[in-house]
PDB file of C-alpha atoms in Angstrom:
ATOM      1  CA  MET A  18      52.305 -44.826 -16.705  1.00 23.00           C
ATOM      2  CA  PRO A  19      51.232 -41.277 -15.987  1.00 25.00           C
ATOM      3  CA  THR A  20      47.569 -40.893 -16.890  1.00 31.00           C
ATOM      4  CA  LEU A  21      47.988 -43.267 -19.835  1.00 34.00           C
ATOM      5  CA  PRO A  22      46.567 -46.794 -20.100  1.00 39.00           C
ATOM      6  CA  PRO A  23      48.861 -49.433 -21.609  1.00 39.00           C
ATOM      7  CA  GLU A  24      47.160 -49.316 -24.995  1.00 41.00           C
ATOM      8  CA  GLN A  25      47.804 -45.570 -25.390  1.00 39.00           C
ATOM      9  CA  PRO A  26      50.656 -45.048 -27.886  1.00 39.00           C
ATOM     10  CA  CYS A  27      53.471 -42.594 -27.216  1.00 40.00           C
ATOM     11  CA  PRO A  28      53.514 -40.865 -30.610  1.00 40.00           C
ATOM     12  CA  ALA A  29      50.801 -38.209 -30.791  1.00 45.00           C
ATOM     13  CA  GLU A  30      49.298 -39.192 -27.456  1.00 50.00           C
ATOM     14  CA  ASP A  31      46.289 -36.958 -28.096  1.00 55.00           C
ATOM     15  CA  GLU A  32      45.725 -38.675 -31.464  1.00 56.00           C
ATOM     16  CA  PRO A  33      46.348 -42.384 -30.855  1.00 51.00           C
ATOM     17  CA  HIS A  34      44.434 -43.317 -34.015  1.00 46.00           C
ATOM     18  CA  ARG A  35      47.467 -42.098 -35.977  1.00 41.00           C
ATOM     19  CA  ALA A  36      49.778 -44.616 -34.255  1.00 42.00           C
ATOM     20  CA  ARG A  37      48.942 -47.395 -36.682  1.00 43.00           C
ATOM     21  CA  ARG A  38      51.931 -49.566 -35.837  1.00 52.00           C
ATOM     22  CA  MET A  39      50.828 -50.006 -32.245  1.00 48.00           C
ATOM     23  CA  ALA A  40      47.136 -50.025 -33.123  1.00 46.00           C
ATOM     24  CA  GLU A  41      47.639 -53.030 -35.379  1.00 55.00           C
ATOM     25  CA  SER A  42      50.220 -54.844 -33.246  1.00 56.00           C
ATOM     26  CA  PHE A  43      47.820 -56.886 -31.144  1.00 59.00           C
ATOM     27  CA  GLY A  44      47.347 -59.498 -33.863  1.00 53.00           C
ATOM     28  CA  SER A  45      50.990 -60.523 -33.475  1.00 67.00           C
ATOM     29  CA  ASP A  46      49.707 -62.960 -30.847  1.00 79.00           C
ATOM     30  CA  ALA A  47      45.972 -63.042 -31.479  1.00 89.00           C
ATOM     31  CA  GLU A  48      45.531 -66.375 -29.719  1.00 92.00           C
ATOM     32  CA  ARG A  49      47.012 -64.994 -26.498  1.00 90.00           C
ATOM     33  CA  TYR A  50      44.897 -61.845 -26.797  1.00 89.00           C
ATOM     34  CA  GLU A  51      41.760 -63.940 -27.089  1.00 93.00           C
ATOM     35  CA  ARG A  52      42.739 -66.186 -24.215  1.00 94.00           C
ATOM     36  CA  ALA A  53      44.053 -63.615 -21.747  1.00 92.00           C
ATOM     37  CA  ARG A  54      42.218 -60.329 -22.194  1.00 93.00           C
ATOM     38  CA  PRO A  55      39.433 -59.572 -19.700  1.00 94.00           C
ATOM     39  CA  ARG A  56      35.822 -59.671 -20.781  1.00 96.00           C
ATOM     40  CA  TYR A  57      33.266 -56.944 -20.079  1.00 97.00           C
ATOM     41  CA  PRO A  58      30.773 -56.892 -17.201  1.00 97.00           C
ATOM     42  CA  ASP A  59      27.369 -58.357 -17.942  1.00 97.00           C
ATOM     43  CA  ALA A  60      25.754 -55.186 -16.593  1.00 98.00           C
ATOM     44  CA  LEU A  61      27.324 -53.197 -19.436  1.00 98.00           C
ATOM     45  CA  VAL A  62      26.216 -55.678 -22.076  1.00 98.00           C
ATOM     46  CA  ARG A  63      22.683 -55.735 -20.687  1.00 98.00           C
ATOM     47  CA  ARG A  64      22.530 -51.932 -20.727  1.00 98.00           C
ATOM     48  CA  ILE A  65      23.631 -51.802 -24.368  1.00 98.00           C
ATOM     49  CA  VAL A  66      21.026 -54.380 -25.350  1.00 98.00           C
ATOM     50  CA  ALA A  67      18.312 -52.561 -23.403  1.00 98.00           C
ATOM     51  CA  ALA A  68      19.198 -49.160 -24.888  1.00 97.00           C
ATOM     52  CA  ALA A  69      19.417 -50.330 -28.505  1.00 98.00           C
ATOM     53  CA  PRO A  70      16.125 -50.325 -30.429  1.00 97.00           C
ATOM     54  CA  GLY A  71      16.819 -53.765 -31.890  1.00 98.00           C
ATOM     55  CA  PRO A  72      19.277 -56.687 -31.964  1.00 98.00           C
ATOM     56  CA  ASP A  73      21.453 -55.797 -34.975  1.00 98.00           C
ATOM     57  CA  ILE A  74      24.878 -54.614 -33.845  1.00 98.00           C
ATOM     58  CA  LEU A  75      28.036 -53.453 -35.603  1.00 98.00           C
ATOM     59  CA  ASP A  76      31.069 -54.110 -33.390  1.00 98.00           C
ATOM     60  CA  VAL A  77      33.906 -51.794 -34.408  1.00 98.00           C
ATOM     61  CA  GLY A  78      37.479 -52.935 -33.823  1.00 96.00           C
ATOM     62  CA  CYS A  79      36.024 -56.268 -32.797  1.00 96.00           C
ATOM     63  CA  GLY A  80      39.424 -57.938 -32.391  1.00 95.00           C
ATOM     64  CA  THR A  81      38.994 -61.617 -31.615  1.00 96.00           C
ATOM     65  CA  GLY A  82      35.277 -61.131 -30.976  1.00 97.00           C
ATOM     66  CA  ILE A  83      35.270 -60.864 -27.193  1.00 97.00           C
ATOM     67  CA  ALA A  84      32.503 -58.251 -26.916  1.00 97.00           C
ATOM     68  CA  ALA A  85      30.736 -59.593 -30.009  1.00 98.00           C
ATOM     69  CA  ARG A  86      30.267 -63.013 -28.418  1.00 98.00           C
ATOM     70  CA  GLN A  87      28.991 -61.489 -25.179  1.00 98.00           C
ATOM     71  CA  LEU A  88      26.421 -59.536 -27.201  1.00 98.00           C
ATOM     72  CA  ARG A  89      25.452 -62.634 -29.191  1.00 97.00           C
ATOM     73  CA  ALA A  90      24.909 -64.530 -25.940  1.00 97.00           C
ATOM     74  CA  MET A  91      22.212 -61.954 -25.119  1.00 97.00           C
ATOM     75  CA  GLY A  92      20.385 -62.525 -28.390  1.00 97.00           C
ATOM     76  CA  CYS A  93      22.036 -59.979 -30.697  1.00 98.00           C
ATOM     77  CA  HIS A  94      23.130 -60.450 -34.276  1.00 98.00           C
ATOM     78  CA  VAL A  95      26.631 -59.002 -34.554  1.00 98.00           C
ATOM     79  CA  VAL A  96      28.782 -57.989 -37.519  1.00 98.00           C
ATOM     80  CA  GLY A  97      32.357 -57.045 -36.730  1.00 98.00           C
ATOM     81  CA  VAL A  98      34.745 -54.623 -38.425  1.00 97.00           C
ATOM     82  CA  GLU A  99      38.422 -55.270 -37.701  1.00 96.00           C
ATOM     83  CA  PRO A 100      41.530 -53.934 -39.506  1.00 94.00           C
ATOM     84  CA  ASP A 101      43.794 -56.847 -38.525  1.00 94.00           C
ATOM     85  CA  ALA A 102      43.090 -60.037 -40.497  1.00 95.00           C
ATOM     86  CA  ARG A 103      44.849 -62.131 -37.831  1.00 94.00           C
ATOM     87  CA  MET A 104      42.438 -60.964 -35.160  1.00 94.00           C
ATOM     88  CA  ALA A 105      39.488 -61.335 -37.525  1.00 96.00           C
ATOM     89  CA  ASP A 106      40.448 -64.948 -38.266  1.00 96.00           C
ATOM     90  CA  VAL A 107      40.163 -65.809 -34.572  1.00 96.00           C
ATOM     91  CA  ALA A 108      36.786 -64.067 -34.301  1.00 97.00           C
ATOM     92  CA  ARG A 109      35.493 -65.970 -37.319  1.00 97.00           C
ATOM     93  CA  ARG A 110      36.565 -69.236 -35.753  1.00 96.00           C
ATOM     94  CA  PHE A 111      34.120 -68.435 -32.958  1.00 96.00           C
ATOM     95  CA  GLY A 112      31.372 -67.774 -35.496  1.00 96.00           C
ATOM     96  CA  VAL A 113      31.536 -63.968 -35.640  1.00 97.00           C
ATOM     97  CA  GLU A 114      30.953 -62.416 -39.063  1.00 97.00           C
ATOM     98  CA  VAL A 115      33.797 -59.935 -39.678  1.00 97.00           C
ATOM     99  CA  ASP A 116      34.646 -57.425 -42.400  1.00 97.00           C
ATOM    100  CA  VAL A 117      38.387 -56.722 -42.509  1.00 96.00           C
ATOM    101  CA  ALA A 118      38.763 -52.942 -42.769  1.00 95.00           C
ATOM    102  CA  ARG A 119      39.415 -49.782 -40.805  1.00 93.00           C
ATOM    103  CA  VAL A 120      35.983 -48.494 -39.913  1.00 95.00           C
ATOM    104  CA  GLU A 121      36.845 -45.068 -41.353  1.00 93.00           C
ATOM    105  CA  ASP A 122      37.202 -46.785 -44.760  1.00 93.00           C
ATOM    106  CA  TRP A 123      34.493 -49.422 -44.290  1.00 95.00           C
ATOM    107  CA  GLU A 124      31.345 -49.277 -46.405  1.00 93.00           C
ATOM    108  CA  PRO A 125      28.008 -50.430 -44.933  1.00 92.00           C
ATOM    109  CA  ALA A 126      26.870 -51.611 -48.394  1.00 90.00           C
ATOM    110  CA  GLY A 127      23.268 -50.791 -47.579  1.00 91.00           C
ATOM    111  CA  ARG A 128      23.340 -52.433 -44.154  1.00 94.00           C
ATOM    112  CA  THR A 129      21.996 -50.564 -41.131  1.00 97.00           C
ATOM    113  CA  PHE A 130      22.218 -51.414 -37.445  1.00 98.00           C
ATOM    114  CA  ASP A 131      20.512 -50.787 -34.125  1.00 98.00           C
ATOM    115  CA  ALA A 132      23.786 -50.225 -32.277  1.00 98.00           C
ATOM    116  CA  VAL A 133      27.453 -49.587 -32.968  1.00 98.00           C
ATOM    117  CA  THR A 134      29.791 -50.772 -30.225  1.00 98.00           C
ATOM    118  CA  ALA A 135      33.548 -50.541 -29.701  1.00 98.00           C
ATOM    119  CA  GLY A 136      35.261 -52.376 -26.857  1.00 97.00           C
ATOM    120  CA  GLN A 137      38.789 -51.204 -26.032  1.00 94.00           C
ATOM    121  CA  ALA A 138      39.084 -49.872 -29.590  1.00 94.00           C
ATOM    122  CA  TRP A 139      37.603 -46.405 -30.140  1.00 95.00           C
ATOM    123  CA  HIS A 140      40.848 -44.569 -29.259  1.00 92.00           C
ATOM    124  CA  TRP A 141      42.448 -46.251 -32.299  1.00 90.00           C
ATOM    125  CA  ILE A 142      39.772 -44.657 -34.518  1.00 94.00           C
ATOM    126  CA  ASP A 143      39.556 -41.063 -35.708  1.00 94.00           C
ATOM    127  CA  PRO A 144      36.921 -39.755 -33.269  1.00 95.00           C
ATOM    128  CA  VAL A 145      35.094 -37.602 -35.811  1.00 96.00           C
ATOM    129  CA  ALA A 146      35.357 -39.876 -38.864  1.00 96.00           C
ATOM    130  CA  GLY A 147      34.435 -42.885 -36.727  1.00 96.00           C
ATOM    131  CA  ALA A 148      31.369 -41.178 -35.308  1.00 97.00           C
ATOM    132  CA  ALA A 149      30.330 -40.032 -38.784  1.00 96.00           C
ATOM    133  CA  LYS A 150      30.571 -43.610 -40.075  1.00 97.00           C
ATOM    134  CA  ALA A 151      28.582 -44.838 -37.074  1.00 97.00           C
ATOM    135  CA  ALA A 152      25.876 -42.276 -37.840  1.00 96.00           C
ATOM    136  CA  GLN A 153      25.799 -43.543 -41.433  1.00 95.00           C
ATOM    137  CA  ALA A 154      25.403 -47.144 -40.291  1.00 97.00           C
ATOM    138  CA  LEU A 155      22.826 -46.575 -37.531  1.00 97.00           C
ATOM    139  CA  ARG A 156      19.086 -46.524 -37.842  1.00 97.00           C
ATOM    140  CA  PRO A 157      17.305 -43.542 -36.221  1.00 96.00           C
ATOM    141  CA  GLY A 158      17.273 -44.141 -32.486  1.00 97.00           C
ATOM    142  CA  GLY A 159      20.287 -46.415 -32.755  1.00 98.00           C
ATOM    143  CA  LEU A 160      22.979 -46.415 -30.088  1.00 98.00           C
ATOM    144  CA  LEU A 161      26.712 -45.697 -30.374  1.00 98.00           C
ATOM    145  CA  THR A 162      28.668 -46.987 -27.367  1.00 98.00           C
ATOM    146  CA  ALA A 163      32.453 -47.038 -26.928  1.00 98.00           C
ATOM    147  CA  PHE A 164      33.812 -48.626 -23.758  1.00 97.00           C
ATOM    148  CA  TRP A 165      37.067 -49.462 -22.002  1.00 96.00           C
ATOM    149  CA  ASN A 166      38.287 -51.487 -19.023  1.00 95.00           C
ATOM    150  CA  ALA A 167      40.160 -49.124 -16.696  1.00 93.00           C
ATOM    151  CA  PHE A 168      42.129 -50.861 -13.939  1.00 92.00           C
ATOM    152  CA  GLN A 169      44.406 -50.497 -10.933  1.00 90.00           C
ATOM    153  CA  LEU A 170      47.369 -52.785 -10.212  1.00 91.00           C
ATOM    154  CA  PRO A 171      48.565 -53.663  -6.712  1.00 91.00           C
ATOM    155  CA  PRO A 172      51.535 -51.357  -5.909  1.00 91.00           C
ATOM    156  CA  GLU A 173      54.013 -54.254  -5.698  1.00 92.00           C
ATOM    157  CA  VAL A 174      53.084 -55.562  -9.157  1.00 92.00           C
ATOM    158  CA  ALA A 175      53.102 -52.087 -10.719  1.00 91.00           C
ATOM    159  CA  GLU A 176      56.514 -51.317  -9.189  1.00 91.00           C
ATOM    160  CA  ALA A 177      58.128 -54.499 -10.519  1.00 92.00           C
ATOM    161  CA  PHE A 178      56.547 -54.093 -13.950  1.00 90.00           C
ATOM    162  CA  GLY A 179      57.453 -50.420 -14.228  1.00 89.00           C
ATOM    163  CA  THR A 180      60.993 -50.644 -12.909  1.00 92.00           C
ATOM    164  CA  THR A 181      61.909 -53.454 -15.286  1.00 93.00           C
ATOM    165  CA  TYR A 182      60.145 -51.832 -18.233  1.00 91.00           C
ATOM    166  CA  ARG A 183      62.011 -48.557 -17.698  1.00 91.00           C
ATOM    167  CA  ARG A 184      65.296 -50.457 -17.571  1.00 92.00           C
ATOM    168  CA  VAL A 185      64.752 -52.441 -20.777  1.00 90.00           C
ATOM    169  CA  VAL A 186      63.149 -49.513 -22.653  1.00 89.00           C
ATOM    170  CA  PRO A 187      65.240 -46.516 -21.566  1.00 89.00           C
ATOM    171  CA  GLY A 188      63.817 -43.189 -22.636  1.00 83.00           C
ATOM    172  CA  SER A 189      60.258 -44.450 -22.943  1.00 82.00           C
ATOM    173  CA  PRO A 190      57.652 -41.844 -21.922  1.00 82.00           C
ATOM    174  CA  PHE A 191      55.656 -44.598 -20.223  1.00 82.00           C
ATOM    175  CA  ASP A 192      56.035 -45.493 -16.577  1.00 85.00           C
ATOM    176  CA  PRO A 193      53.908 -48.521 -15.680  1.00 86.00           C
ATOM    177  CA  ARG A 194      54.562 -47.859 -11.994  1.00 86.00           C
ATOM    178  CA  ALA A 195      51.738 -45.322 -12.229  1.00 84.00           C
ATOM    179  CA  MET A 196      49.354 -48.258 -12.754  1.00 84.00           C
ATOM    180  CA  ALA A 197      49.305 -48.536  -8.970  1.00 82.00           C
ATOM    181  CA  LYS A 198      46.834 -45.674  -9.308  1.00 82.00           C
ATOM    182  CA  SER A 199      43.663 -46.153 -11.291  1.00 74.00           C
ATOM    183  CA  THR A 200      43.911 -45.529 -15.042  1.00 79.00           C
ATOM    184  CA  LEU A 201      40.500 -43.826 -14.862  1.00 82.00           C
ATOM    185  CA  ASP A 202      42.039 -40.406 -15.484  1.00 82.00           C
ATOM    186  CA  ALA A 203      43.395 -41.575 -18.832  1.00 81.00           C
ATOM    187  CA  TYR A 204      40.101 -43.114 -19.810  1.00 87.00           C
ATOM    188  CA  ALA A 205      38.250 -39.978 -18.704  1.00 88.00           C
ATOM    189  CA  ALA A 206      40.282 -38.088 -21.282  1.00 88.00           C
ATOM    190  CA  MET A 207      39.330 -40.692 -23.905  1.00 90.00           C
ATOM    191  CA  LEU A 208      35.660 -40.373 -22.986  1.00 94.00           C
ATOM    192  CA  THR A 209      35.814 -36.608 -23.371  1.00 94.00           C
ATOM    193  CA  LYS A 210      37.619 -36.819 -26.712  1.00 94.00           C
ATOM    194  CA  SER A 211      35.149 -39.430 -27.947  1.00 96.00           C
ATOM    195  CA  ALA A 212      32.171 -37.326 -26.868  1.00 97.00           C
ATOM    196  CA  ASP A 213      33.634 -34.278 -28.594  1.00 97.00           C
ATOM    197  CA  GLY A 214      34.082 -36.298 -31.789  1.00 97.00           C
ATOM    198  CA  ILE A 215      30.484 -37.504 -31.645  1.00 97.00           C
ATOM    199  CA  LEU A 216      29.189 -33.961 -31.263  1.00 97.00           C
ATOM    200  CA  GLU A 217      31.427 -32.667 -34.053  1.00 97.00           C
ATOM    201  CA  ALA A 218      30.338 -35.429 -36.435  1.00 96.00           C
ATOM    202  CA  GLY A 219      26.680 -34.572 -35.836  1.00 96.00           C
ATOM    203  CA  GLY A 220      23.623 -36.773 -36.045  1.00 96.00           C
ATOM    204  CA  PHE A 221      23.625 -37.732 -32.356  1.00 98.00           C
ATOM    205  CA  GLY A 222      22.046 -36.500 -29.175  1.00 97.00           C
ATOM    206  CA  GLU A 223      24.088 -35.420 -26.167  1.00 97.00           C
ATOM    207  CA  PRO A 224      26.595 -38.152 -25.199  1.00 98.00           C
ATOM    208  CA  GLU A 225      26.391 -39.632 -21.725  1.00 97.00           C
ATOM    209  CA  GLN A 226      28.874 -41.645 -19.667  1.00 97.00           C
ATOM    210  CA  TRP A 227      28.409 -44.988 -17.932  1.00 97.00           C
ATOM    211  CA  ARG A 228      30.549 -46.743 -15.330  1.00 96.00           C
ATOM    212  CA  PHE A 229      30.560 -50.297 -13.969  1.00 97.00           C
ATOM    213  CA  ASP A 230      32.905 -51.313 -11.122  1.00 96.00           C
ATOM    214  CA  TRP A 231      34.073 -54.887 -10.662  1.00 96.00           C
ATOM    215  CA  GLU A 232      37.042 -57.003  -9.587  1.00 95.00           C
ATOM    216  CA  TRP A 233      38.933 -59.951 -11.027  1.00 94.00           C
ATOM    217  CA  SER A 234      41.335 -62.365  -9.325  1.00 95.00           C
ATOM    218  CA  TYR A 235      44.516 -63.241 -11.212  1.00 95.00           C
ATOM    219  CA  THR A 236      46.780 -66.187 -10.645  1.00 96.00           C
ATOM    220  CA  ARG A 237      50.432 -65.640 -11.491  1.00 95.00           C
ATOM    221  CA  ASP A 238      50.078 -67.567 -14.758  1.00 96.00           C
ATOM    222  CA  ALA A 239      46.925 -65.721 -15.825  1.00 96.00           C
ATOM    223  CA  TRP A 240      48.529 -62.308 -15.246  1.00 95.00           C
ATOM    224  CA  LEU A 241      51.736 -63.212 -17.065  1.00 95.00           C
ATOM    225  CA  ASP A 242      49.645 -64.506 -19.964  1.00 94.00           C
ATOM    226  CA  GLN A 243      47.808 -61.177 -20.218  1.00 93.00           C
ATOM    227  CA  LEU A 244      50.764 -58.865 -19.685  1.00 92.00           C
ATOM    228  CA  PRO A 245      52.350 -59.282 -23.164  1.00 91.00           C
ATOM    229  CA  THR A 246      49.069 -58.213 -24.816  1.00 90.00           C
ATOM    230  CA  TYR A 247      49.495 -54.604 -23.663  1.00 86.00           C
ATOM    231  CA  GLY A 248      50.370 -52.189 -26.441  1.00 79.00           C
ATOM    232  CA  ILE A 249      53.631 -51.010 -24.878  1.00 82.00           C
ATOM    233  CA  LEU A 250      54.875 -54.611 -24.849  1.00 87.00           C
ATOM    234  CA  THR A 251      53.605 -56.055 -28.142  1.00 82.00           C
ATOM    235  CA  GLY A 252      56.604 -54.660 -30.048  1.00 81.00           C
ATOM    236  CA  LEU A 253      59.348 -55.574 -27.564  1.00 87.00           C
ATOM    237  CA  ALA A 254      62.134 -57.944 -28.525  1.00 90.00           C
ATOM    238  CA  PRO A 255      61.588 -61.413 -27.008  1.00 91.00           C
ATOM    239  CA  ASP A 256      64.514 -61.117 -24.568  1.00 94.00           C
ATOM    240  CA  LYS A 257      63.295 -57.760 -23.245  1.00 93.00           C
ATOM    241  CA  LEU A 258      59.733 -59.004 -22.955  1.00 93.00           C
ATOM    242  CA  ALA A 259      60.939 -62.085 -21.079  1.00 94.00           C
ATOM    243  CA  GLU A 260      62.759 -59.879 -18.583  1.00 94.00           C
ATOM    244  CA  VAL A 261      59.667 -57.777 -17.908  1.00 93.00           C
ATOM    245  CA  VAL A 262      57.505 -60.873 -17.509  1.00 93.00           C
ATOM    246  CA  ARG A 263      60.032 -62.561 -15.205  1.00 93.00           C
ATOM    247  CA  GLU A 264      60.164 -59.633 -12.792  1.00 93.00           C
ATOM    248  CA  ALA A 265      56.390 -59.195 -12.858  1.00 93.00           C
ATOM    249  CA  GLY A 266      56.023 -62.875 -12.033  1.00 94.00           C
ATOM    250  CA  ALA A 267      58.376 -62.567  -9.075  1.00 94.00           C
ATOM    251  CA  ALA A 268      56.239 -59.738  -7.695  1.00 94.00           C
ATOM    252  CA  VAL A 269      53.103 -61.871  -7.885  1.00 95.00           C
ATOM    253  CA  ASP A 270      54.969 -64.750  -6.232  1.00 95.00           C
ATOM    254  CA  ALA A 271      55.823 -62.402  -3.352  1.00 95.00           C
ATOM    255  CA  LEU A 272      52.088 -61.711  -2.936  1.00 94.00           C
ATOM    256  CA  GLY A 273      51.384 -65.409  -2.576  1.00 95.00           C
ATOM    257  CA  GLY A 274      50.905 -66.267  -6.239  1.00 96.00           C
ATOM    258  CA  SER A 275      47.752 -64.269  -6.951  1.00 96.00           C
ATOM    259  CA  PHE A 276      46.171 -60.828  -6.628  1.00 95.00           C
ATOM    260  CA  THR A 277      42.875 -59.037  -7.158  1.00 94.00           C
ATOM    261  CA  MET A 278      42.593 -56.361  -9.847  1.00 93.00           C
ATOM    262  CA  ARG A 279      40.112 -53.531  -9.440  1.00 93.00           C
ATOM    263  CA  TYR A 280      38.368 -52.654 -12.710  1.00 95.00           C
ATOM    264  CA  ALA A 281      36.011 -49.879 -13.780  1.00 95.00           C
ATOM    265  CA  THR A 282      34.458 -50.324 -17.217  1.00 96.00           C
ATOM    266  CA  VAL A 283      33.646 -46.864 -18.546  1.00 97.00           C
ATOM    267  CA  ALA A 284      31.622 -45.982 -21.620  1.00 97.00           C
ATOM    268  CA  VAL A 285      30.449 -43.063 -23.703  1.00 98.00           C
ATOM    269  CA  ALA A 286      27.041 -43.520 -25.325  1.00 98.00           C
ATOM    270  CA  ALA A 287      24.936 -41.444 -27.700  1.00 98.00           C
ATOM    271  CA  THR A 288      21.713 -41.969 -29.616  1.00 98.00           C
ATOM    272  CA  ARG A 289      21.324 -41.437 -33.367  1.00 98.00           C
ATOM    273  CA  THR A 290      18.877 -38.675 -34.162  1.00 95.00           C
ATOM    274  CA  GLY A 291      17.036 -37.604 -37.297  1.00 77.00           C
ATOM    275  CA  ALA A 292      16.196 -39.534 -40.436  1.00 60.00           C
ATOM    276  CA  ALA A 293      18.256 -42.381 -41.834  1.00 48.00           C
TER     277      ALA A 293
END
C-alpha cells in the first residue's frame, strides 16, 4: 500500500487516532494477535532500559502485553494502558497490570514512571494529547519512546496479497502490493508527526530517532496466522478474508513454503525535562 503500513487507517490518513473503529478492531481476535504478531528486537528493549532512569514503565496501547513482557524480562515493572478490554484481558492473563482506558483520558492517580513506551500504538493516539499525558506521568529525566516494526514483503507475496485484496475490496485506497517495498517511508512520516507532537506538548528535550534492522523467517502457517491481524483485514467479512488468505498462502507455497521478512524497528525517543 503506497507509503502506508497495514495498520494505517484510510479515513483521515494524517490523523489515524481519529479512526477509532480500526484502532479498536484488533481485539476482535486478541488470541491470534498475541500468538502471531512479531516481537521487538532485544537491542531496542535494552536501549529503552538503559536510557530510562529507573525500572518503572507505563506501556501505552499495550495490547496483549507483547512489549510489556519483554520489558519485564529485563527487570522492569510495567503498567499497561489499553482501550480494548479484550486485549487487556489477554495481557492480564500473562501477569501484566493493565488499566483499560484511552491514554488521552487516563489518569495517573498520583503514579509516576521512569519511562513511557508505545509499541505499534502511538499512531492511534493524539500526538499532542498523548505526549502531554506522558509528560504528566513521567518523572524528570524520564523517557518517552514510541516504536514500530516496519517491514518488506517478498514481491511474490505482496503481489498475491495485494491483487486479491483489491479484488475483494474494490475502491479501497490501500494497495498491499506496495509492501514489496519497505514501509519505512510510512513510518518515517509517523516518526516526524510523533516528534512534532512531543515538541508541541512541551516538557521534553529534542526528540531523536532510533533504528534496529533484523529479519524473521515465516513458514506458510505462521504468515497466514499473522495476516488477519493487520488493520485493513480485521473488519473484512469472513469469506473475503478467506479469499485473501488463500491466495497469500498459494504465493508462499510457490516460494517453497516459507520466506524471510526484512524488518526495521524504528523509534522516536525524548527525555522529560524540568520539574515534576
